[in-house]
mmCIF file of C-alpha atoms in Angstrom:
data_model
loop_
_atom_site.group_PDB
_atom_site.id
_atom_site.type_symbol
_atom_site.label_atom_id
_atom_site.label_comp_id
_atom_site.label_asym_id
_atom_site.label_seq_id
_atom_site.Cartn_x
_atom_site.Cartn_y
_atom_site.Cartn_z
ATOM 1 C CA MET A 168 -34.946 -11.072 11.563
ATOM 2 C CA VAL A 169 -34.830 -7.263 11.430
ATOM 3 C CA ILE A 170 -31.650 -5.555 10.304
ATOM 4 C CA ILE A 171 -30.930 -1.964 11.469
ATOM 5 C CA ARG A 172 -28.084 -0.231 9.535
ATOM 6 C CA ASN A 173 -26.493 3.158 9.990
ATOM 7 C CA GLU A 174 -26.320 4.048 6.298
ATOM 8 C CA LYS A 175 -24.935 7.554 7.020
ATOM 9 C CA HIS A 176 -22.031 6.157 9.009
ATOM 10 C CA ILE A 177 -21.280 3.939 6.086
ATOM 11 C CA ALA A 178 -21.511 6.553 3.267
ATOM 12 C CA ASN A 179 -19.289 8.902 5.260
ATOM 13 C CA ARG A 180 -16.615 6.201 5.753
ATOM 14 C CA ARG A 181 -16.902 5.122 2.237
ATOM 15 C CA ARG A 182 -16.262 8.891 1.197
ATOM 16 C CA ILE A 183 -13.132 8.922 3.439
ATOM 17 C CA GLY A 184 -11.857 5.661 2.059
ATOM 18 C CA LEU A 185 -12.245 6.716 -1.641
ATOM 19 C CA THR A 186 -10.794 10.325 -1.070
ATOM 20 C CA THR A 187 -7.720 9.306 0.971
ATOM 21 C CA SER A 188 -6.871 6.337 -1.457
ATOM 22 C CA LEU A 189 -7.027 8.600 -4.461
ATOM 23 C CA ALA A 190 -5.183 11.381 -2.684
ATOM 24 C CA GLY A 191 -2.452 8.775 -1.432
ATOM 25 C CA ILE A 192 -1.909 7.554 -4.934
ATOM 26 C CA ALA A 193 -1.789 10.987 -6.495
ATOM 27 C CA ILE A 194 0.696 12.175 -3.962
ATOM 28 C CA LEU A 195 2.860 9.182 -4.506
ATOM 29 C CA ILE A 196 2.944 9.573 -8.314
ATOM 30 C CA GLY A 197 3.423 13.348 -8.064
ATOM 31 C CA GLY A 198 6.449 12.695 -5.718
ATOM 32 C CA MET A 199 7.871 10.282 -8.173
ATOM 33 C CA ILE A 200 7.359 12.655 -11.088
ATOM 34 C CA VAL A 201 9.028 15.537 -9.194
ATOM 35 C CA SER A 202 11.977 13.479 -8.199
ATOM 36 C CA LEU A 203 12.584 12.258 -11.752
ATOM 37 C CA ILE A 204 12.262 15.432 -13.808
ATOM 38 C CA GLY A 205 11.797 18.261 -11.207
ATOM 39 C CA ASP A 206 14.753 20.687 -10.204
ATOM 40 C CA PRO A 207 16.126 19.645 -6.902
ATOM 41 C CA THR A 208 16.986 23.261 -5.970
ATOM 42 C CA THR A 209 13.325 24.138 -6.629
ATOM 43 C CA TYR A 210 11.522 21.310 -4.886
ATOM 44 C CA GLY A 211 14.060 20.463 -2.216
ATOM 45 C CA LEU A 212 12.775 17.738 0.179
ATOM 46 C CA LEU A 213 9.253 17.802 -1.233
ATOM 47 C CA PRO A 214 9.726 14.386 -3.200
ATOM 48 C CA LEU A 215 11.097 12.694 -0.054
ATOM 49 C CA LEU A 216 8.084 14.015 2.010
ATOM 50 C CA ALA A 217 5.630 12.841 -0.626
ATOM 51 C CA LEU A 218 6.546 9.195 -0.169
ATOM 52 C CA PRO A 219 5.507 8.711 3.429
ATOM 53 C CA LEU A 220 2.641 11.008 3.244
ATOM 54 C CA GLY A 221 1.286 9.161 0.255
ATOM 55 C CA PHE A 222 1.837 5.827 1.809
ATOM 56 C CA LEU A 223 0.007 6.916 5.008
ATOM 57 C CA LEU A 224 -2.904 8.192 3.056
ATOM 58 C CA SER A 225 -3.219 5.091 1.032
ATOM 59 C CA GLN A 226 -3.070 2.918 4.113
ATOM 60 C CA VAL A 227 -5.952 4.908 5.677
ATOM 61 C CA GLY A 228 -7.775 4.546 2.483
ATOM 62 C CA LEU A 229 -7.311 0.732 2.514
ATOM 63 C CA TYR A 230 -8.518 0.570 6.125
ATOM 64 C CA PHE A 231 -11.839 2.381 5.225
ATOM 65 C CA SER A 232 -12.017 0.700 1.871
ATOM 66 C CA HIS A 233 -11.881 -2.828 3.167
ATOM 67 C CA ARG A 234 -14.743 -2.040 5.566
ATOM 68 C CA TYR A 235 -16.958 0.476 3.715
ATOM 69 C CA VAL A 236 -16.113 0.490 -0.072
ATOM 70 C CA ARG A 237 -15.602 -3.171 -1.178
ATOM 71 C CA SER A 238 -18.583 -5.079 -2.193
ATOM 72 C CA PRO A 239 -20.048 -6.930 -0.597
ATOM 73 C CA ARG A 240 -19.106 -5.172 2.713
ATOM 74 C CA PRO A 241 -18.605 -7.211 5.777
ATOM 75 C CA ASP A 242 -22.013 -6.198 7.125
ATOM 76 C CA GLU A 243 -23.680 -7.462 3.966
ATOM 77 C CA ARG A 244 -21.801 -10.764 4.349
ATOM 78 C CA ILE A 245 -23.082 -11.126 7.803
ATOM 79 C CA ASP A 246 -26.747 -10.394 6.530
ATOM 80 C CA GLU A 247 -26.149 -13.194 4.001
ATOM 81 C CA GLY A 248 -24.991 -15.647 6.459
ATOM 82 C CA LEU A 249 -27.869 -15.040 9.003
ATOM 83 C CA ARG A 250 -30.761 -14.378 6.539
ATOM 84 C CA LYS A 251 -33.854 -16.480 7.162
ATOM 85 C CA ALA A 252 -31.950 -18.217 10.104
ATOM 86 C CA ALA A 253 -31.955 -15.983 12.990
ATOM 87 C CA LYS A 254 -35.736 -15.531 13.169
ATOM 88 C CA GLY A 255 -37.038 -13.176 16.033
ATOM 89 C CA SER A 256 -33.614 -11.399 16.145
ATOM 90 C CA ARG A 257 -32.503 -7.998 15.473
ATOM 91 C CA LEU A 258 -29.065 -7.239 13.920
ATOM 92 C CA TYR A 259 -27.498 -3.769 14.316
ATOM 93 C CA HIS A 260 -24.740 -2.544 12.127
ATOM 94 C CA TYR A 261 -22.738 0.411 12.980
ATOM 95 C CA VAL A 262 -25.420 1.599 15.493
ATOM 96 C CA LEU A 263 -23.802 0.673 18.831
ATOM 97 C CA PRO A 264 -20.413 1.295 20.191
ATOM 98 C CA ILE A 265 -19.224 -1.874 18.490
ATOM 99 C CA PRO A 266 -19.803 -2.528 14.619
ATOM 100 C CA HIS A 267 -21.996 -5.539 14.623
ATOM 101 C CA VAL A 268 -24.423 -6.794 17.296
ATOM 102 C CA ILE A 269 -27.358 -9.258 17.183
ATOM 103 C CA LEU A 270 -30.034 -9.301 19.676
ATOM 104 C CA SER A 271 -31.495 -12.681 19.726
ATOM 105 C CA PRO A 272 -34.284 -14.356 21.840
ATOM 106 C CA GLY A 273 -31.373 -16.132 23.617
ATOM 107 C CA GLY A 274 -29.243 -13.082 24.388
ATOM 108 C CA VAL A 275 -26.851 -10.575 22.775
ATOM 109 C CA ILE A 276 -24.022 -11.535 20.464
ATOM 110 C CA ALA A 277 -21.072 -9.265 19.395
ATOM 111 C CA ILE A 278 -20.001 -10.231 15.852
ATOM 112 C CA VAL A 279 -16.328 -9.571 15.157
ATOM 113 C CA SER A 280 -15.940 -9.406 11.447
ATOM 114 C CA LYS A 281 -12.487 -10.220 9.614
ATOM 115 C CA TYR A 282 -12.037 -9.598 5.909
ATOM 116 C CA GLN A 283 -8.494 -11.074 5.921
ATOM 117 C CA SER A 284 -7.459 -13.857 3.611
ATOM 118 C CA GLY A 285 -4.526 -16.320 3.632
ATOM 119 C CA ASN A 286 -4.154 -19.565 5.813
ATOM 120 C CA ILE A 287 -5.339 -18.453 9.176
ATOM 121 C CA ILE A 288 -4.879 -20.619 12.305
ATOM 122 C CA ALA A 289 -6.215 -20.079 15.781
ATOM 123 C CA ASP A 290 -4.637 -21.873 18.716
ATOM 124 C CA GLY A 291 -6.256 -20.608 21.916
ATOM 125 C CA TYR A 292 -5.311 -16.814 22.043
ATOM 126 C CA LYS A 293 -2.692 -17.264 19.414
ATOM 127 C CA TRP A 294 -3.607 -16.336 15.805
ATOM 128 C CA THR A 295 -1.173 -16.795 12.813
ATOM 129 C CA GLN A 296 -1.759 -15.813 9.205
ATOM 130 C CA LYS A 297 0.351 -17.312 6.364
ATOM 131 C CA GLY A 298 0.423 -17.283 2.536
ATOM 132 C CA LEU A 299 0.202 -13.641 1.994
ATOM 133 C CA GLY A 300 3.360 -12.856 0.029
ATOM 134 C CA LEU A 301 3.667 -9.230 -0.499
ATOM 135 C CA ARG A 302 0.190 -8.644 0.583
ATOM 136 C CA ARG A 303 1.550 -8.694 4.241
ATOM 137 C CA PHE A 304 2.992 -5.244 3.499
ATOM 138 C CA PHE A 305 0.703 -3.867 0.883
ATOM 139 C CA GLY A 306 -3.038 -4.073 0.738
ATOM 140 C CA GLN A 307 -3.927 -6.048 3.740
ATOM 141 C CA GLU A 308 -3.945 -5.497 7.587
ATOM 142 C CA ASN A 309 -2.509 -7.873 9.884
ATOM 143 C CA ILE A 310 -5.137 -10.336 11.441
ATOM 144 C CA GLY A 311 -4.194 -9.106 14.838
ATOM 145 C CA ASN A 312 -5.881 -11.081 17.887
ATOM 146 C CA PRO A 313 -9.549 -11.585 17.070
ATOM 147 C CA SER A 314 -10.080 -13.286 20.521
ATOM 148 C CA THR A 315 -8.975 -10.370 22.632
ATOM 149 C CA GLU A 316 -10.824 -8.141 20.244
ATOM 150 C CA ALA A 317 -14.054 -9.968 20.911
ATOM 151 C CA GLU A 318 -13.538 -9.921 24.674
ATOM 152 C CA TYR A 319 -13.085 -6.268 24.476
ATOM 153 C CA GLN A 320 -16.244 -5.848 22.289
ATOM 154 C CA ILE A 321 -18.110 -7.750 24.969
ATOM 155 C CA LYS A 322 -16.940 -5.390 27.692
ATOM 156 C CA GLN A 323 -17.909 -2.393 25.519
ATOM 157 C CA LEU A 324 -21.338 -3.791 25.056
ATOM 158 C CA ALA A 325 -21.725 -4.577 28.704
ATOM 159 C CA LYS A 326 -20.905 -1.013 29.460
ATOM 160 C CA TYR A 327 -23.490 0.371 27.000
ATOM 161 C CA ILE A 328 -26.245 -1.857 28.460
ATOM 162 C CA SER A 329 -25.571 -0.788 31.999
ATOM 163 C CA ARG A 330 -25.744 2.877 31.049
ATOM 164 C CA ASN A 331 -28.730 2.614 28.835
ATOM 165 C CA ALA A 332 -30.865 -0.086 30.323
ATOM 166 C CA PRO A 333 -30.464 0.395 33.870
ATOM 167 C CA GLU A 334 -33.647 -1.759 34.816
ATOM 168 C CA LEU A 335 -31.380 -4.694 33.684
ATOM 169 C CA ALA A 336 -28.547 -3.827 36.238
ATOM 170 C CA GLU A 337 -29.299 -6.486 38.604
ATOM 171 C CA LYS A 338 -29.794 -9.224 35.880
ATOM 172 C CA GLU A 339 -27.426 -11.487 34.109
ATOM 173 C CA ILE A 340 -27.871 -10.838 30.406
ATOM 174 C CA PRO A 341 -26.434 -13.743 28.270
ATOM 175 C CA MET A 342 -23.521 -11.903 26.225
ATOM 176 C CA SER A 343 -21.195 -13.633 24.016
ATOM 177 C CA ALA A 344 -19.129 -13.131 20.804
ATOM 178 C CA ILE A 345 -18.417 -14.771 17.473
ATOM 179 C CA ILE A 346 -15.622 -14.226 15.026
ATOM 180 C CA VAL A 347 -16.765 -14.271 11.408
ATOM 181 C CA PHE A 348 -14.521 -14.185 8.305
ATOM 182 C CA THR A 349 -16.312 -12.545 5.320
ATOM 183 C CA THR A 350 -13.887 -13.069 2.472
ATOM 184 C CA LYS A 351 -14.270 -15.464 -0.331
ATOM 185 C CA GLU A 352 -10.785 -15.099 -1.396
ATOM 186 C CA GLY A 353 -8.415 -18.164 -1.252
ATOM 187 C CA GLY A 354 -6.703 -19.619 1.964
ATOM 188 C CA GLU A 355 -7.707 -22.064 4.574
ATOM 189 C CA LEU A 356 -9.192 -21.496 7.965
ATOM 190 C CA ASP A 357 -8.332 -23.678 10.935
ATOM 191 C CA LEU A 358 -10.367 -22.163 13.637
ATOM 192 C CA ARG A 359 -11.289 -25.200 15.778
ATOM 193 C CA ASN A 360 -9.090 -24.201 18.716
ATOM 194 C CA SER A 361 -10.051 -20.623 18.964
ATOM 195 C CA THR A 362 -11.049 -19.513 22.487
ATOM 196 C CA ILE A 363 -14.085 -17.673 20.886
ATOM 197 C CA PRO A 364 -16.365 -19.261 18.286
ATOM 198 C CA ALA A 365 -14.897 -18.552 15.010
ATOM 199 C CA LEU A 366 -16.213 -19.389 11.465
ATOM 200 C CA HIS A 367 -16.636 -18.468 7.898
ATOM 201 C CA TYR A 368 -19.788 -16.388 7.190
ATOM 202 C CA THR A 369 -21.245 -19.386 5.093
ATOM 203 C CA LYS A 370 -21.222 -21.402 8.239
ATOM 204 C CA LEU A 371 -23.597 -18.988 10.125
ATOM 205 C CA LYS A 372 -26.718 -20.725 9.517
ATOM 206 C CA GLY A 373 -25.460 -24.031 10.916
ATOM 207 C CA PHE A 374 -23.946 -22.121 13.984
ATOM 208 C CA TRP A 375 -27.302 -20.486 14.455
ATOM 209 C CA LYS A 376 -29.293 -23.858 14.356
ATOM 210 C CA GLN A 377 -26.983 -25.109 17.136
ATOM 211 C CA ARG A 378 -28.228 -22.339 19.334
ATOM 212 C CA LYS A 379 -31.983 -22.959 18.928
ATOM 213 C CA ASN A 380 -32.307 -24.685 22.162
ATOM 214 C CA ASP A 381 -30.655 -22.089 24.170
ATOM 215 C CA ALA A 382 -32.584 -20.512 27.135
ATOM 216 C CA ARG A 383 -34.706 -17.637 25.990
ATOM 217 C CA LEU A 384 -34.478 -14.136 27.549
ATOM 218 C CA PRO A 385 -37.638 -12.952 29.401
ATOM 219 C CA GLU A 386 -39.790 -10.889 26.935
ATOM 220 C CA SER A 387 -39.384 -7.863 29.178
ATOM 221 C CA ASP A 388 -35.652 -8.100 29.104
ATOM 222 C CA PHE A 389 -35.697 -8.425 25.357
ATOM 223 C CA LYS A 390 -37.871 -5.351 24.975
ATOM 224 C CA ALA A 391 -35.597 -3.390 27.407
ATOM 225 C CA LEU A 392 -32.543 -4.253 25.185
ATOM 226 C CA GLN A 393 -34.371 -3.512 21.792
ATOM 227 C CA ALA A 394 -35.377 -0.159 23.321
ATOM 228 C CA ALA A 395 -31.767 0.802 24.350
ATOM 229 C CA PHE A 396 -30.297 -0.366 21.154
ATOM 230 C CA ASP A 397 -32.977 1.227 18.953
ATOM 231 C CA ALA A 398 -32.317 4.548 20.851
ATOM 232 C CA ALA A 399 -28.844 4.593 19.606
ATOM 233 C CA ALA A 400 -29.914 4.210 16.082
ATOM 234 C CA GLY A 401 -31.606 7.535 15.666
ATOM 235 C CA GLU A 402 -32.743 8.831 12.327
ATOM 236 C CA ASP A 403 -29.550 7.781 10.299
ATOM 237 C CA ALA A 404 -30.412 4.232 10.567
ATOM 238 C CA VAL A 405 -32.525 2.204 8.117
ATOM 239 C CA GLU A 406 -34.548 -0.696 9.163
ATOM 240 C CA GLU A 407 -35.246 -3.704 6.905
ATOM 241 C CA MET A 408 -36.745 -7.259 7.137
ATOM 242 C CA ALA A 409 -34.690 -10.254 6.286
#
């Protein structure tokens, strides 16, 4: 497997995550100090404005930190799960219009990564998340609806292919999605009834083995897709063997 990763994209967003997190905390602490010991006639509404601004910046920081600062990152967890299993495939991180894509001999797969923890249950298109306590309000995003997110990513990927690999316009390229949970924190995953295949990253190797008998893309189609995807990588991407 070859991994193509946009390191500049990751570095820039890591910087944003760290900066906004620190700025948010500093503003919150500063606002509290001013409200406690400052002269109200001098600072006026400043302490009141500091609270929502600091909270907003800290939430932005958390959004980027969960994706680009925490270690291992979601893309590194996906690498770990697929390493030595997805032979003959190319794994793209932060290169295409969607974050994670694998081009395999059997088709194109969008990987929807989720770092959320807790007890997560999928029932068709309905997703529920329990057992978070105060983390529901501080420090973790809601699970949202990974199924609809996966379908949206497939559509975005199809648009990219139609625009950048016109020679494949009349062909039916196998495209699908999987939802991958990348956390090792506590909680239970009940994903059996998900409309889109969903699993923990440690189950990726087993999932891949089940696909080994899938129909293979014609070599010309695989090369056309590779050319279209590699073109998006540009000079900022780093390629490695896994």
